[in-house]
PDB file of C-alpha atoms in Angstrom:
ATOM      1  CA  MET M   1     -21.891   7.394   1.697  1.00 44.00           C
ATOM      2  CA  THR M   2     -18.833   5.372   2.663  1.00 43.00           C
ATOM      3  CA  SER M   3     -17.901   2.057   1.220  1.00 43.00           C
ATOM      4  CA  SER M   4     -17.368  -0.845   3.511  1.00 44.00           C
ATOM      5  CA  PRO M   5     -13.888  -2.347   3.753  1.00 46.00           C
ATOM      6  CA  PRO M   6     -13.252  -5.421   1.634  1.00 45.00           C
ATOM      7  CA  SER M   7     -14.056  -8.717   3.251  1.00 44.00           C
ATOM      8  CA  ALA M   8     -11.238 -11.019   4.337  1.00 42.00           C
ATOM      9  CA  ALA M   9     -12.167 -13.374   1.495  1.00 47.00           C
ATOM     10  CA  ALA M  10     -12.041 -10.577  -1.107  1.00 44.00           C
ATOM     11  CA  ASP M  11      -8.706  -9.377   0.259  1.00 38.00           C
ATOM     12  CA  ARG M  12      -7.299 -12.925   0.179  1.00 42.00           C
ATOM     13  CA  GLU M  13      -8.563 -13.347  -3.401  1.00 45.00           C
ATOM     14  CA  ARG M  14      -6.825 -10.124  -4.439  1.00 45.00           C
ATOM     15  CA  LEU M  15      -3.582 -11.213  -2.792  1.00 43.00           C
ATOM     16  CA  SER M  16      -3.582 -14.711  -4.254  1.00 48.00           C
ATOM     17  CA  ALA M  17      -4.418 -13.360  -7.699  1.00 77.00           C
ATOM     18  CA  TRP M  18      -0.721 -12.792  -8.504  1.00 81.00           C
ATOM     19  CA  ALA M  19       0.100 -16.458  -7.928  1.00 82.00           C
ATOM     20  CA  SER M  20      -2.905 -17.545 -10.003  1.00 87.00           C
ATOM     21  CA  GLU M  21      -2.074 -15.073 -12.742  1.00 86.00           C
ATOM     22  CA  LEU M  22       1.546 -16.251 -12.924  1.00 86.00           C
ATOM     23  CA  ARG M  23       0.353 -19.854 -13.287  1.00 89.00           C
ATOM     24  CA  ALA M  24      -2.082 -18.794 -16.027  1.00 89.00           C
ATOM     25  CA  VAL M  25       0.567 -16.808 -17.914  1.00 88.00           C
ATOM     26  CA  HIS M  26       2.970 -19.750 -17.777  1.00 89.00           C
ATOM     27  CA  GLU M  27       0.275 -22.090 -19.087  1.00 90.00           C
ATOM     28  CA  ARG M  28      -0.544 -19.732 -21.980  1.00 87.00           C
ATOM     29  CA  LEU M  29       3.153 -19.573 -22.883  1.00 86.00           C
ATOM     30  CA  ARG M  30       3.436 -23.361 -22.691  1.00 88.00           C
ATOM     31  CA  ALA M  31       0.439 -23.653 -25.040  1.00 87.00           C
ATOM     32  CA  ALA M  32       1.978 -21.151 -27.470  1.00 82.00           C
ATOM     33  CA  LEU M  33       5.224 -23.119 -27.503  1.00 83.00           C
ATOM     34  CA  ARG M  34       3.319 -26.374 -28.103  1.00 83.00           C
ATOM     35  CA  ALA M  35       1.586 -24.733 -31.082  1.00 80.00           C
ATOM     36  CA  ALA M  36       4.924 -23.532 -32.473  1.00 76.00           C
ATOM     37  CA  ARG M  37       6.456 -26.974 -32.026  1.00 77.00           C
ATOM     38  CA  GLU M  38       3.482 -28.647 -33.719  1.00 77.00           C
ATOM     39  CA  SER M  39       3.642 -26.232 -36.638  1.00 71.00           C
ATOM     40  CA  SER M  40       7.367 -26.914 -37.070  1.00 66.00           C
ATOM     41  CA  SER M  41       6.745 -30.611 -37.554  1.00 65.00           C
ATOM     42  CA  SER M  42       3.525 -30.495 -39.566  1.00 61.00           C
ATOM     43  CA  ALA M  43       3.704 -31.745 -43.130  1.00 47.00           C
ATOM     44  CA  THR M  44       1.262 -30.558 -45.755  1.00 47.00           C
ATOM     45  CA  ALA M  45       1.009 -30.509 -49.521  1.00 46.00           C
ATOM     46  CA  ASP M  46       2.369 -26.961 -49.441  1.00 53.00           C
ATOM     47  CA  PRO M  47       5.999 -27.273 -48.291  1.00 55.00           C
ATOM     48  CA  ASP M  48       6.090 -23.572 -47.362  1.00 57.00           C
ATOM     49  CA  ALA M  49       2.998 -23.784 -45.115  1.00 57.00           C
ATOM     50  CA  PRO M  50       4.813 -25.046 -41.998  1.00 56.00           C
ATOM     51  CA  ALA M  51       7.455 -22.339 -42.373  1.00 57.00           C
ATOM     52  CA  ARG M  52       4.779 -19.622 -42.725  1.00 60.00           C
ATOM     53  CA  GLU M  53       2.876 -20.990 -39.720  1.00 66.00           C
ATOM     54  CA  LEU M  54       6.039 -21.213 -37.655  1.00 63.00           C
ATOM     55  CA  LEU M  55       6.958 -17.658 -38.609  1.00 66.00           C
ATOM     56  CA  LEU M  56       3.585 -16.509 -37.306  1.00 68.00           C
ATOM     57  CA  TYR M  57       3.783 -18.608 -34.137  1.00 70.00           C
ATOM     58  CA  CYS M  58       7.412 -17.694 -33.510  1.00 71.00           C
ATOM     59  CA  HIS M  59       6.887 -13.981 -33.703  1.00 73.00           C
ATOM     60  CA  GLY M  60       3.836 -14.167 -31.437  1.00 80.00           C
ATOM     61  CA  PHE M  61       5.381 -16.622 -28.997  1.00 81.00           C
ATOM     62  CA  CYS M  62       8.766 -14.895 -28.931  1.00 82.00           C
ATOM     63  CA  ALA M  63       7.166 -11.500 -28.339  1.00 85.00           C
ATOM     64  CA  ALA M  64       4.907 -12.876 -25.592  1.00 87.00           C
ATOM     65  CA  LEU M  65       7.681 -14.694 -23.729  1.00 88.00           C
ATOM     66  CA  ASP M  66      10.065 -11.757 -24.035  1.00 89.00           C
ATOM     67  CA  GLY M  67       7.350  -9.334 -22.873  1.00 90.00           C
ATOM     68  CA  HIS M  68       6.553 -11.568 -19.897  1.00 90.00           C
ATOM     69  CA  HIS M  69      10.170 -11.656 -18.779  1.00 91.00           C
ATOM     70  CA  ARG M  70      10.725  -7.926 -19.284  1.00 93.00           C
ATOM     71  CA  ALA M  71       7.631  -7.163 -17.194  1.00 92.00           C
ATOM     72  CA  GLU M  72       8.805  -9.484 -14.420  1.00 92.00           C
ATOM     73  CA  ASP M  73      12.249  -7.884 -14.408  1.00 95.00           C
ATOM     74  CA  ARG M  74      10.805  -4.366 -14.412  1.00 93.00           C
ATOM     75  CA  ARG M  75       7.801  -4.668 -12.047  1.00 91.00           C
ATOM     76  CA  LEU M  76       7.332  -8.027 -10.349  1.00 92.00           C
ATOM     77  CA  PHE M  77      10.843  -8.848  -9.181  1.00 94.00           C
ATOM     78  CA  PRO M  78      11.517  -5.398  -7.635  1.00 94.00           C
ATOM     79  CA  ALA M  79       8.221  -5.677  -5.732  1.00 92.00           C
ATOM     80  CA  VAL M  80       9.099  -9.170  -4.518  1.00 93.00           C
ATOM     81  CA  GLU M  81      12.585  -8.038  -3.495  1.00 95.00           C
ATOM     82  CA  ASP M  82      11.197  -5.030  -1.607  1.00 94.00           C
ATOM     83  CA  ALA M  83       8.897  -7.313   0.373  1.00 92.00           C
ATOM     84  CA  HIS M  84      11.379 -10.217   0.681  1.00 95.00           C
ATOM     85  CA  PRO M  85      15.007  -9.042   0.383  1.00 97.00           C
ATOM     86  CA  GLU M  86      16.188 -12.545   1.283  1.00 97.00           C
ATOM     87  CA  LEU M  87      14.968 -13.687  -2.152  1.00 96.00           C
ATOM     88  CA  ALA M  88      17.435 -11.448  -4.029  1.00 98.00           C
ATOM     89  CA  PRO M  89      19.724 -14.367  -5.042  1.00 98.00           C
ATOM     90  CA  ILE M  90      16.743 -16.304  -6.417  1.00 97.00           C
ATOM     91  CA  LEU M  91      15.567 -13.259  -8.357  1.00 97.00           C
ATOM     92  CA  ARG M  92      19.058 -12.776  -9.851  1.00 97.00           C
ATOM     93  CA  THR M  93      19.025 -16.422 -10.984  1.00 97.00           C
ATOM     94  CA  LEU M  94      15.625 -15.910 -12.608  1.00 96.00           C
ATOM     95  CA  GLU M  95      16.882 -12.739 -14.316  1.00 97.00           C
ATOM     96  CA  GLN M  96      19.878 -14.682 -15.657  1.00 96.00           C
ATOM     97  CA  ASP M  97      17.440 -17.266 -17.024  1.00 95.00           C
ATOM     98  CA  HIS M  98      15.546 -14.442 -18.734  1.00 94.00           C
ATOM     99  CA  SER M  99      18.758 -13.316 -20.417  1.00 96.00           C
ATOM    100  CA  MET M 100      19.569 -16.863 -21.561  1.00 95.00           C
ATOM    101  CA  ILE M 101      16.037 -17.377 -22.899  1.00 93.00           C
ATOM    102  CA  ALA M 102      16.219 -14.033 -24.757  1.00 93.00           C
ATOM    103  CA  HIS M 103      19.417 -15.270 -26.429  1.00 95.00           C
ATOM    104  CA  LEU M 104      17.709 -18.544 -27.428  1.00 93.00           C
ATOM    105  CA  LEU M 105      14.685 -16.653 -28.759  1.00 90.00           C
ATOM    106  CA  ALA M 106      16.979 -14.475 -30.882  1.00 92.00           C
ATOM    107  CA  GLY M 107      18.491 -17.645 -32.353  1.00 92.00           C
ATOM    108  CA  LEU M 108      15.034 -18.981 -33.175  1.00 88.00           C
ATOM    109  CA  ARG M 109      13.965 -15.685 -34.742  1.00 86.00           C
ATOM    110  CA  ASN M 110      17.111 -15.693 -36.856  1.00 90.00           C
ATOM    111  CA  ALA M 111      16.510 -19.290 -37.969  1.00 87.00           C
ATOM    112  CA  VAL M 112      12.890 -18.541 -38.896  1.00 82.00           C
ATOM    113  CA  ASP M 113      13.806 -15.315 -40.714  1.00 83.00           C
ATOM    114  CA  ARG M 114      16.357 -17.118 -42.875  1.00 85.00           C
ATOM    115  CA  ALA M 115      13.963 -20.023 -43.537  1.00 80.00           C
ATOM    116  CA  ALA M 116      16.081 -22.660 -41.778  1.00 82.00           C
ATOM    117  CA  GLY M 117      15.098 -26.279 -42.273  1.00 81.00           C
ATOM    118  CA  PRO M 118      12.740 -28.179 -39.995  1.00 79.00           C
ATOM    119  CA  VAL M 119      15.526 -30.026 -38.169  1.00 84.00           C
ATOM    120  CA  GLU M 120      17.221 -26.777 -37.143  1.00 87.00           C
ATOM    121  CA  LEU M 121      13.921 -25.146 -36.205  1.00 84.00           C
ATOM    122  CA  ARG M 122      12.957 -28.111 -34.017  1.00 85.00           C
ATOM    123  CA  ARG M 123      16.389 -27.957 -32.359  1.00 90.00           C
ATOM    124  CA  HIS M 124      15.830 -24.307 -31.466  1.00 90.00           C
ATOM    125  CA  LEU M 125      12.328 -25.007 -30.183  1.00 88.00           C
ATOM    126  CA  GLU M 126      13.459 -28.009 -28.126  1.00 90.00           C
ATOM    127  CA  GLY M 127      16.213 -25.939 -26.510  1.00 92.00           C
ATOM    128  CA  ILE M 128      13.803 -23.143 -25.651  1.00 91.00           C
ATOM    129  CA  ALA M 129      11.252 -25.640 -24.351  1.00 90.00           C
ATOM    130  CA  ALA M 130      13.774 -27.283 -22.018  1.00 93.00           C
ATOM    131  CA  ILE M 131      15.084 -24.034 -20.538  1.00 93.00           C
ATOM    132  CA  MET M 132      11.660 -22.392 -20.392  1.00 92.00           C
ATOM    133  CA  GLU M 133      10.053 -25.314 -18.564  1.00 93.00           C
ATOM    134  CA  SER M 134      12.923 -25.559 -16.090  1.00 95.00           C
ATOM    135  CA  HIS M 135      12.705 -21.809 -15.499  1.00 94.00           C
ATOM    136  CA  PHE M 136       8.930 -21.832 -15.037  1.00 94.00           C
ATOM    137  CA  ARG M 137       9.049 -24.725 -12.580  1.00 95.00           C
ATOM    138  CA  TYR M 138      11.802 -23.083 -10.524  1.00 96.00           C
ATOM    139  CA  GLU M 139      10.003 -19.731 -10.566  1.00 94.00           C
ATOM    140  CA  GLU M 140       6.739 -21.336  -9.486  1.00 93.00           C
ATOM    141  CA  LYS M 141       8.458 -23.353  -6.755  1.00 94.00           C
ATOM    142  CA  MET M 142      10.298 -20.352  -5.359  1.00 95.00           C
ATOM    143  CA  LEU M 143       7.755 -17.550  -5.817  1.00 91.00           C
ATOM    144  CA  LEU M 144       4.151 -18.789  -5.788  1.00 88.00           C
ATOM    145  CA  THR M 145       3.877 -18.769  -1.999  1.00 90.00           C
ATOM    146  CA  VAL M 146       5.365 -15.279  -1.908  1.00 90.00           C
ATOM    147  CA  LEU M 147       2.995 -14.090  -4.621  1.00 87.00           C
ATOM    148  CA  GLU M 148       0.022 -15.282  -2.592  1.00 85.00           C
ATOM    149  CA  THR M 149       0.823 -12.534  -0.083  1.00 83.00           C
ATOM    150  CA  LEU M 150       2.313  -9.879  -2.373  1.00 83.00           C
ATOM    151  CA  GLN M 151       0.527  -6.554  -2.226  1.00 81.00           C
ATOM    152  CA  LEU M 152       1.108  -4.854  -5.533  1.00 77.00           C
ATOM    153  CA  ASP M 153      -1.354  -2.429  -7.035  1.00 78.00           C
ATOM    154  CA  ALA M 154      -0.627  -2.557 -10.743  1.00 79.00           C
ATOM    155  CA  PRO M 155      -2.327  -3.917 -13.829  1.00 79.00           C
ATOM    156  CA  ALA M 156      -1.454  -7.578 -14.501  1.00 77.00           C
ATOM    157  CA  ASP M 157      -0.090  -6.815 -17.968  1.00 78.00           C
ATOM    158  CA  GLU M 158       2.467  -4.407 -16.455  1.00 82.00           C
ATOM    159  CA  VAL M 159       3.619  -7.019 -13.935  1.00 80.00           C
ATOM    160  CA  LEU M 160       3.472 -10.227 -15.992  1.00 79.00           C
ATOM    161  CA  GLY M 161       3.453  -9.020 -19.576  1.00 80.00           C
ATOM    162  CA  PRO M 162       0.658  -8.502 -22.103  1.00 75.00           C
ATOM    163  CA  LEU M 163      -0.727 -12.024 -22.243  1.00 67.00           C
TER     164      LEU M 163
END
């Protein structure tokens, strides 16, 4: 018994899944950052509660964002460059952004680990938010169309991180 080839619609859905998945990953990371920012400015009767919440959110958010960028650098960008070598300069710019964001995340982790005050924590989060959003918008602008045609057989968590 042989299986029939996938329909054109199923094939198109598989191909466009990378673009959809990238959008979804970015939105989950944006939501995680919003939660971290909200926890950094929440005031409760327990003055240590916001710091504990931020510690939790920071470690989760930082790990997720870092994992996303490492997966892109390791799996997604080489696949894009193989299919579209003309995009190499764009991919190098995105990789530089990843390095800059990793540096900012390390600063936030350090601030959280040493129980920095809310003003400093918000400053770190605002800086990450600005660079991250700029990076995501540029990445989406430059790569979504390409991702709609990218043929890459790999699990999504290997290509875009474990989100």
